[in-house]
Tab-separated table of C-alpha atoms in Angstrom:
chain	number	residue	atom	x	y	z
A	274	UNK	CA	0.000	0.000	0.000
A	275	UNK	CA	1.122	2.852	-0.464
A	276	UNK	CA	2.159	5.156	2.614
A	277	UNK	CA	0.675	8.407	3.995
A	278	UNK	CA	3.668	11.303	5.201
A	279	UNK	CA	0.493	12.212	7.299
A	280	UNK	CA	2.437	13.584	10.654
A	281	UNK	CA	-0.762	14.735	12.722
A	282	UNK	CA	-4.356	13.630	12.589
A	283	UNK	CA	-5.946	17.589	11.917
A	284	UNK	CA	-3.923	16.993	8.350
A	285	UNK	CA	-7.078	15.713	6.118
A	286	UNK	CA	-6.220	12.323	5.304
A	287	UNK	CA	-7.471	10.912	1.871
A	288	UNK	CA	-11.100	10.422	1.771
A	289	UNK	CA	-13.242	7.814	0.323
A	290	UNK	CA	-13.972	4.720	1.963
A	291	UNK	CA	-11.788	3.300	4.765
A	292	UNK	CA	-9.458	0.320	4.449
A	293	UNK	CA	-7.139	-1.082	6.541
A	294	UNK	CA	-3.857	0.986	5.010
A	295	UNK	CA	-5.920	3.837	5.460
A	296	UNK	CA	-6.925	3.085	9.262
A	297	UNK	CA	-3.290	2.879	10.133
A	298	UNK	CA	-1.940	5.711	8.073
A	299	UNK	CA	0.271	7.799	11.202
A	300	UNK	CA	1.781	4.211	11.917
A	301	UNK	CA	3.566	3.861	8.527
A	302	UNK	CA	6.317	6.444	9.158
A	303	UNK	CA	7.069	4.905	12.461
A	304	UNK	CA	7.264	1.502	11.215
A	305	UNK	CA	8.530	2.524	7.761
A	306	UNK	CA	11.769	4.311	9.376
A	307	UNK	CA	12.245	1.362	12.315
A	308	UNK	CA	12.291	-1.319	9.472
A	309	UNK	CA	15.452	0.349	7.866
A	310	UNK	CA	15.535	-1.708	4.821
A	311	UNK	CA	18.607	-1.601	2.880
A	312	UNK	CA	19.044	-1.301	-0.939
A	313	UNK	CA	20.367	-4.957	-1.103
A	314	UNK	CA	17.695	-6.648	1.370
A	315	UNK	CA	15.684	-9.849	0.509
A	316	UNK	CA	12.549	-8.684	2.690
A	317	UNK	CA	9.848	-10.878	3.711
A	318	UNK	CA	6.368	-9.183	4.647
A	319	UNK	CA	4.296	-11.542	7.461
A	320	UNK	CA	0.480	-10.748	6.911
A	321	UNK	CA	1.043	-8.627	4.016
A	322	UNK	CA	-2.913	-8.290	3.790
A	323	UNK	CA	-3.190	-5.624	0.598
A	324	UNK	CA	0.639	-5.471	0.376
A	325	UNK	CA	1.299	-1.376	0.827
A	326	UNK	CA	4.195	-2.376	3.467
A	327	UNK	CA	5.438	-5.047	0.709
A	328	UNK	CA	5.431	-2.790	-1.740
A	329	UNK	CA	7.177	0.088	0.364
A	330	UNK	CA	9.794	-2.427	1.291
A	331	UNK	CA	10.506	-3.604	-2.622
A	332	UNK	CA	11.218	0.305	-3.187
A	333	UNK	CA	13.532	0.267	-0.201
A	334	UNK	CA	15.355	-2.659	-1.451
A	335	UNK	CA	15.372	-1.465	-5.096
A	336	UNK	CA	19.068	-3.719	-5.595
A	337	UNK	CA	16.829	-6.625	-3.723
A	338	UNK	CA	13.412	-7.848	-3.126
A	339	UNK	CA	10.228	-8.251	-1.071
A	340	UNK	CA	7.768	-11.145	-0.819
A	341	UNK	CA	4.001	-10.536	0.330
A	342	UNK	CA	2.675	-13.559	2.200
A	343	UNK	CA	-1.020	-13.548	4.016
A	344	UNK	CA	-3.412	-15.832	4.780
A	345	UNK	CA	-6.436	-14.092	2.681
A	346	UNK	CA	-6.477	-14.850	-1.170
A	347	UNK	CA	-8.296	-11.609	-2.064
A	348	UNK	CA	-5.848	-9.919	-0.312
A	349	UNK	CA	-2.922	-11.240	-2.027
A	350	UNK	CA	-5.018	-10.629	-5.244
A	351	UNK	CA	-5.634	-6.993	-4.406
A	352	UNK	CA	-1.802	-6.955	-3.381
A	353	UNK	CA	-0.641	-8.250	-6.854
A	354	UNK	CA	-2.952	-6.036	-8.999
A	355	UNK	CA	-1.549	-2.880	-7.056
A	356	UNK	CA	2.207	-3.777	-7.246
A	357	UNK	CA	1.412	-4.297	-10.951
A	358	UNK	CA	-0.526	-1.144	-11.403
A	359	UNK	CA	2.174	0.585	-9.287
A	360	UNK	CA	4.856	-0.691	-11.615
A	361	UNK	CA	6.651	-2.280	-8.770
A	362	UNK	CA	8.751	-5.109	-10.126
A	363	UNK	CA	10.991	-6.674	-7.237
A	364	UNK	CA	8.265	-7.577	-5.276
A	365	UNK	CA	6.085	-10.959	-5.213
A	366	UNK	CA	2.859	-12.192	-2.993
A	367	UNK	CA	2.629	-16.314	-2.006
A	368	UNK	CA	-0.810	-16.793	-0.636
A	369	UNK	CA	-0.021	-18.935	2.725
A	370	UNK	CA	-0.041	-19.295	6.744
A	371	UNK	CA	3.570	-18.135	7.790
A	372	UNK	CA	3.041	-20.549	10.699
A	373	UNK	CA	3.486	-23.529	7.959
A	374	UNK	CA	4.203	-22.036	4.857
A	375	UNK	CA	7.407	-23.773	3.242
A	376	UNK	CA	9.894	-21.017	3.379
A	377	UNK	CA	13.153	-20.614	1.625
A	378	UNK	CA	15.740	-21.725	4.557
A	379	UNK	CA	17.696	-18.325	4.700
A	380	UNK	CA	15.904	-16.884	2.188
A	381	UNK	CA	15.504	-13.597	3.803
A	382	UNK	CA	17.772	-10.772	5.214
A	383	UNK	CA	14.697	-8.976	7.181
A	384	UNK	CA	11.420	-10.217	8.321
A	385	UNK	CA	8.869	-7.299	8.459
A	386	UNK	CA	5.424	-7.118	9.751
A	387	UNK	CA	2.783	-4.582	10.318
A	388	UNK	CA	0.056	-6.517	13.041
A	389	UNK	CA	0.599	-9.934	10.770
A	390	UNK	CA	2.049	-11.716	13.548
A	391	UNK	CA	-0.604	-11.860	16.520
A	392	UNK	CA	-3.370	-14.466	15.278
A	393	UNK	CA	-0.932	-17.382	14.379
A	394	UNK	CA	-2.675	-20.886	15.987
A	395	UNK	CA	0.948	-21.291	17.550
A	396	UNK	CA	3.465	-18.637	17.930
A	397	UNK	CA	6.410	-20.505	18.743
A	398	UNK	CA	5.907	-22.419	15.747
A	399	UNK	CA	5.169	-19.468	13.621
A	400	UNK	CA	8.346	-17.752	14.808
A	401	UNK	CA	10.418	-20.946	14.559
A	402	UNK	CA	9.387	-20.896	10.766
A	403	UNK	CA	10.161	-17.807	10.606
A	404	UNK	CA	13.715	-18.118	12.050
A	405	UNK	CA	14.642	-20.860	9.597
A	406	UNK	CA	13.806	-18.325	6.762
A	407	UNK	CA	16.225	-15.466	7.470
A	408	UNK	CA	19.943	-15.644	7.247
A	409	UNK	CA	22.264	-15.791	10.625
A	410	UNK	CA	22.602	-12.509	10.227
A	411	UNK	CA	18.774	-11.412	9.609
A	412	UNK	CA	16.975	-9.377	11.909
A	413	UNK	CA	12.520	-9.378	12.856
A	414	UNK	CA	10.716	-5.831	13.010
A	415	UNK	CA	7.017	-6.245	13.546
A	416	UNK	CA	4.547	-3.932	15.065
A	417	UNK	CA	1.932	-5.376	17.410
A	418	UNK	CA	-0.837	-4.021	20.006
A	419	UNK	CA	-0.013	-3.139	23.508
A	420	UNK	CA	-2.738	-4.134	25.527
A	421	UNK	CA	-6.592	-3.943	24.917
A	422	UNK	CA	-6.788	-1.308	27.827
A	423	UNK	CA	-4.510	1.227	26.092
A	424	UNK	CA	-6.201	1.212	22.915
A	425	UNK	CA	-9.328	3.144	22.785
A	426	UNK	CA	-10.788	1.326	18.896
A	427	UNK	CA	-10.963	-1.531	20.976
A	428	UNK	CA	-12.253	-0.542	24.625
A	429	UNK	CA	-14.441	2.624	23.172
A	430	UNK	CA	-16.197	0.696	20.439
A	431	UNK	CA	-16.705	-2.851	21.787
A	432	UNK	CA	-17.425	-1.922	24.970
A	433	UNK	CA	-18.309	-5.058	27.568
A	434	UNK	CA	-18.600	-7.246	24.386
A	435	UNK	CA	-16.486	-10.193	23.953
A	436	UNK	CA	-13.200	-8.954	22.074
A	437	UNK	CA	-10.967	-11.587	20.550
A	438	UNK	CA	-7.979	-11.712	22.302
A	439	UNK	CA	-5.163	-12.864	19.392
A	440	UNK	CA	-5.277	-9.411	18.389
A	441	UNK	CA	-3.213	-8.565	21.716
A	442	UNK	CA	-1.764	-11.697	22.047
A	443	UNK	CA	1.922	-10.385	21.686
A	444	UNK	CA	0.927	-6.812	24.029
A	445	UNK	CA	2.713	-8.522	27.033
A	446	UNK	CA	6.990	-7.627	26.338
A	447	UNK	CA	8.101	-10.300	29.059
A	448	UNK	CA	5.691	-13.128	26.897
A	449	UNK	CA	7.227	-11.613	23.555
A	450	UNK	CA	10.910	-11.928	24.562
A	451	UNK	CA	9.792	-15.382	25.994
A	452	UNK	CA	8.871	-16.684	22.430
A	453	UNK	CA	11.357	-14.752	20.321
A	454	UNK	CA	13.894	-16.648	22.748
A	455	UNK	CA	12.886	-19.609	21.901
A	456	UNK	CA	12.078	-19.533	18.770
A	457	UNK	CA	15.756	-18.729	18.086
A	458	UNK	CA	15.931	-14.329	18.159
A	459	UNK	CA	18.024	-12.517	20.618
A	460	UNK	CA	18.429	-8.644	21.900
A	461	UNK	CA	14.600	-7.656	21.629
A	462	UNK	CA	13.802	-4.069	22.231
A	463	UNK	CA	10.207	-2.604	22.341
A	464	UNK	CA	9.660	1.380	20.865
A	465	UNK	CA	6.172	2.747	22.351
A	466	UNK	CA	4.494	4.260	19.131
A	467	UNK	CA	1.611	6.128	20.450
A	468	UNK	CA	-0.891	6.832	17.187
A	469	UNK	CA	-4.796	7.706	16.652
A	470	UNK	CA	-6.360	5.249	14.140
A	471	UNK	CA	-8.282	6.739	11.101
A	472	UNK	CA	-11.870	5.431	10.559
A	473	UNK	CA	-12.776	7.799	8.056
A	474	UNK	CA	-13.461	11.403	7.109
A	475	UNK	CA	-17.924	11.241	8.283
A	476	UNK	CA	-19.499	9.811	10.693
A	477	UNK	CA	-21.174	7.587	8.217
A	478	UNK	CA	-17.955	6.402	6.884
A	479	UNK	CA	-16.922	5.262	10.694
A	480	UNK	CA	-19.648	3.553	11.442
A	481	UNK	CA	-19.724	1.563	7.657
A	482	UNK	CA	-16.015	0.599	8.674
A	483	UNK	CA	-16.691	-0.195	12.127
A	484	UNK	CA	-19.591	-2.469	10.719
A	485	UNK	CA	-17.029	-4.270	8.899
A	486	UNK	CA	-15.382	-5.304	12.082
A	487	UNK	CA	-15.798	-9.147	12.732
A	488	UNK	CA	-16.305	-8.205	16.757
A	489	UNK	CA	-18.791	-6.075	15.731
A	490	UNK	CA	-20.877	-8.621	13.715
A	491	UNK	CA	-20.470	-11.032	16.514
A	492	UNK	CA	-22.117	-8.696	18.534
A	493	UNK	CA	-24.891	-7.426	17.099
A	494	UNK	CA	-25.768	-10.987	15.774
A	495	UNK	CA	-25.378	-12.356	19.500
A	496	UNK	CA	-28.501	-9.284	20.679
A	497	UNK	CA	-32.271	-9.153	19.628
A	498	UNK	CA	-33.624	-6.836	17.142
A	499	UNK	CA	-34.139	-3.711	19.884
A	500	UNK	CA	-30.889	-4.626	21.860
A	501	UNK	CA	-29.284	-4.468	18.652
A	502	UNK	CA	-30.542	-1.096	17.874
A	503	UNK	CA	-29.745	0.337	21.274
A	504	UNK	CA	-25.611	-0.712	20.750
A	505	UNK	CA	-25.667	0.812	17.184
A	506	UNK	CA	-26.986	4.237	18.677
A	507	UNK	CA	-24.087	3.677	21.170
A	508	UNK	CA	-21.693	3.138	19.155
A	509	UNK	CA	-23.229	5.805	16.927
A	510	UNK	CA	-22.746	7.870	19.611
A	511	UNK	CA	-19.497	7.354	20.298
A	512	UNK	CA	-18.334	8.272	16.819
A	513	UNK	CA	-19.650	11.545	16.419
A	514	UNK	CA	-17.595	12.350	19.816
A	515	UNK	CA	-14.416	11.181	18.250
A	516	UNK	CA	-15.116	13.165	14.935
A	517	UNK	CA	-12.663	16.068	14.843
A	518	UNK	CA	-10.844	18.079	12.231
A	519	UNK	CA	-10.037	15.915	9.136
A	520	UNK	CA	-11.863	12.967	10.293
A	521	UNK	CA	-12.822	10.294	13.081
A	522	UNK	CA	-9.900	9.289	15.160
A	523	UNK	CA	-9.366	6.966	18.030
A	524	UNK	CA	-6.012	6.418	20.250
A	525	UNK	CA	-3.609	3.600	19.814
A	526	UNK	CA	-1.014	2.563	21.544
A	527	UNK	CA	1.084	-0.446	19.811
A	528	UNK	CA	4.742	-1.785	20.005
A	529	UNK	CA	7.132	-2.150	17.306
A	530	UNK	CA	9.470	-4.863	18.151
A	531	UNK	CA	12.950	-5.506	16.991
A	532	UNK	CA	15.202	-8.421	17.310
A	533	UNK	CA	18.136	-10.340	16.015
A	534	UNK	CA	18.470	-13.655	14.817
A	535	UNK	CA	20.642	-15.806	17.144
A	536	UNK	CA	23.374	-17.532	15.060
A	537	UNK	CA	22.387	-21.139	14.529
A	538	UNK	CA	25.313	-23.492	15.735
């Protein structure tokens, strides 16, 4: 996707409907600059979903390359029509679970991801896999959620209601060290990144995103036809307070993580 220089939410964002590249548009810089990639880099993307950090990572690398891989095959068909369209070249998408998927044993120089890494079945495995993909010398940056308690999408919206946890399952830095250990990285470091998240530029185009949201569905599927009407006018509510200046906005608070492969014996 490509990335938004947006530096404060009161900047008008693009408009149009919402997507997920668009929702995190203030987190790209931060992630963008802590992922460093270097001219000669063989990059692999974790949960590339639409592939705008693939694609920024390919153009970072222009003497190297950049492979896409998510779960989703629309996404990695959206993914390959925009890298086309974009006319960027050094850059591929493999439709797969990174937990399993048969990666290239040192393949990779970097391992990127932008929240691709929380909802694996098994992390240890996932990261393991991982591991066996990049070279002794290769080095993970992903981005992740602190804790559901810092981040206002999550507490403000869903309320009481029954919120997945995989989506914070790496928040906790003692349990992310604990798995990155094992699964073979070393020296982890955690930079706060404290960003609003962008669910449009109307209060109409909030709540059509927010609708979107599988928690959401869950919910309002779960409630009868008037209880159901009472939590959209809450959560109707709620957006029109967080409308400002150039859009609907909620806080964030996420971690991007960065380790180093430990050299296999």
């Amino acid at each position: 996707m490509k990335s938004s220089e947006t530096a404060s939410p009161h900047e008008r964002p693009k408009t149009g409907a919402v997507d997920y590249d668009s929702e995190l548009q203030l987190h790209d810089k931060a992630f963008r600059r802590a992922c460093g990639v270097h001219a000669r880099e063989r990059v692999l993307d974790i949960g590339c979903g639409s592939g705008q950090t693939t694609r920024d990572a390919a153009r970072a690398a222009s003497a190297g390359s950049a492979v896409g891989i998510d779960i989703s095959a629309p996404a990695i068909a959206r993914a390959r029509e925009l890298a086309a369209a974009q006319d960027v070249r050094n850059v591929r998408f493999e439709q797969g679970d990174a937990q399993a998927h048969p990666l290239p044993r040192q393949g990779f120089d970097v391992a990127i991801s932008r929240f691709g890494t929380m909802f694996f079945a098994d992390l240890l495995a996932a990261f393991r896999n991982i591991r066996g993909a990049l070279a002794d010398n290769g080095r993970l940056v992903m981005m992740v959620w602190q804790a559901r308690e810092a981040n206002e999408w999550s507490t403000a919206i869903h309320g009481h209601c029954a919120q997945s946890s995989a989506a914070f399952s790496l928040a906790d830095p003692s349990t992310v060290e604990r798995i990155l250990d094992a699964a073979g990285f070393a020296d982890a470091t955690f930079q706060d990144v404290r960003e609003p998240v962008y669910y449009g530029d109307s209060v109409e185009a909030a709540l059509d995103w927010i609708g979107q949201f599988q928690a959401t569905r869950e919910a309002l599927r779960s409630l009868d036809a008037a209880s159901a009407e009472r939590e959209r006018a809450r959560i109707r509510e709620i957006v029109e307070r967080h409308r400002r200046d150039g859009g609907v906005w909620f806080d964030s608070r996420a971690w991007i993580v960065r380790a180093h492969c430990r050299r296999t014996p």
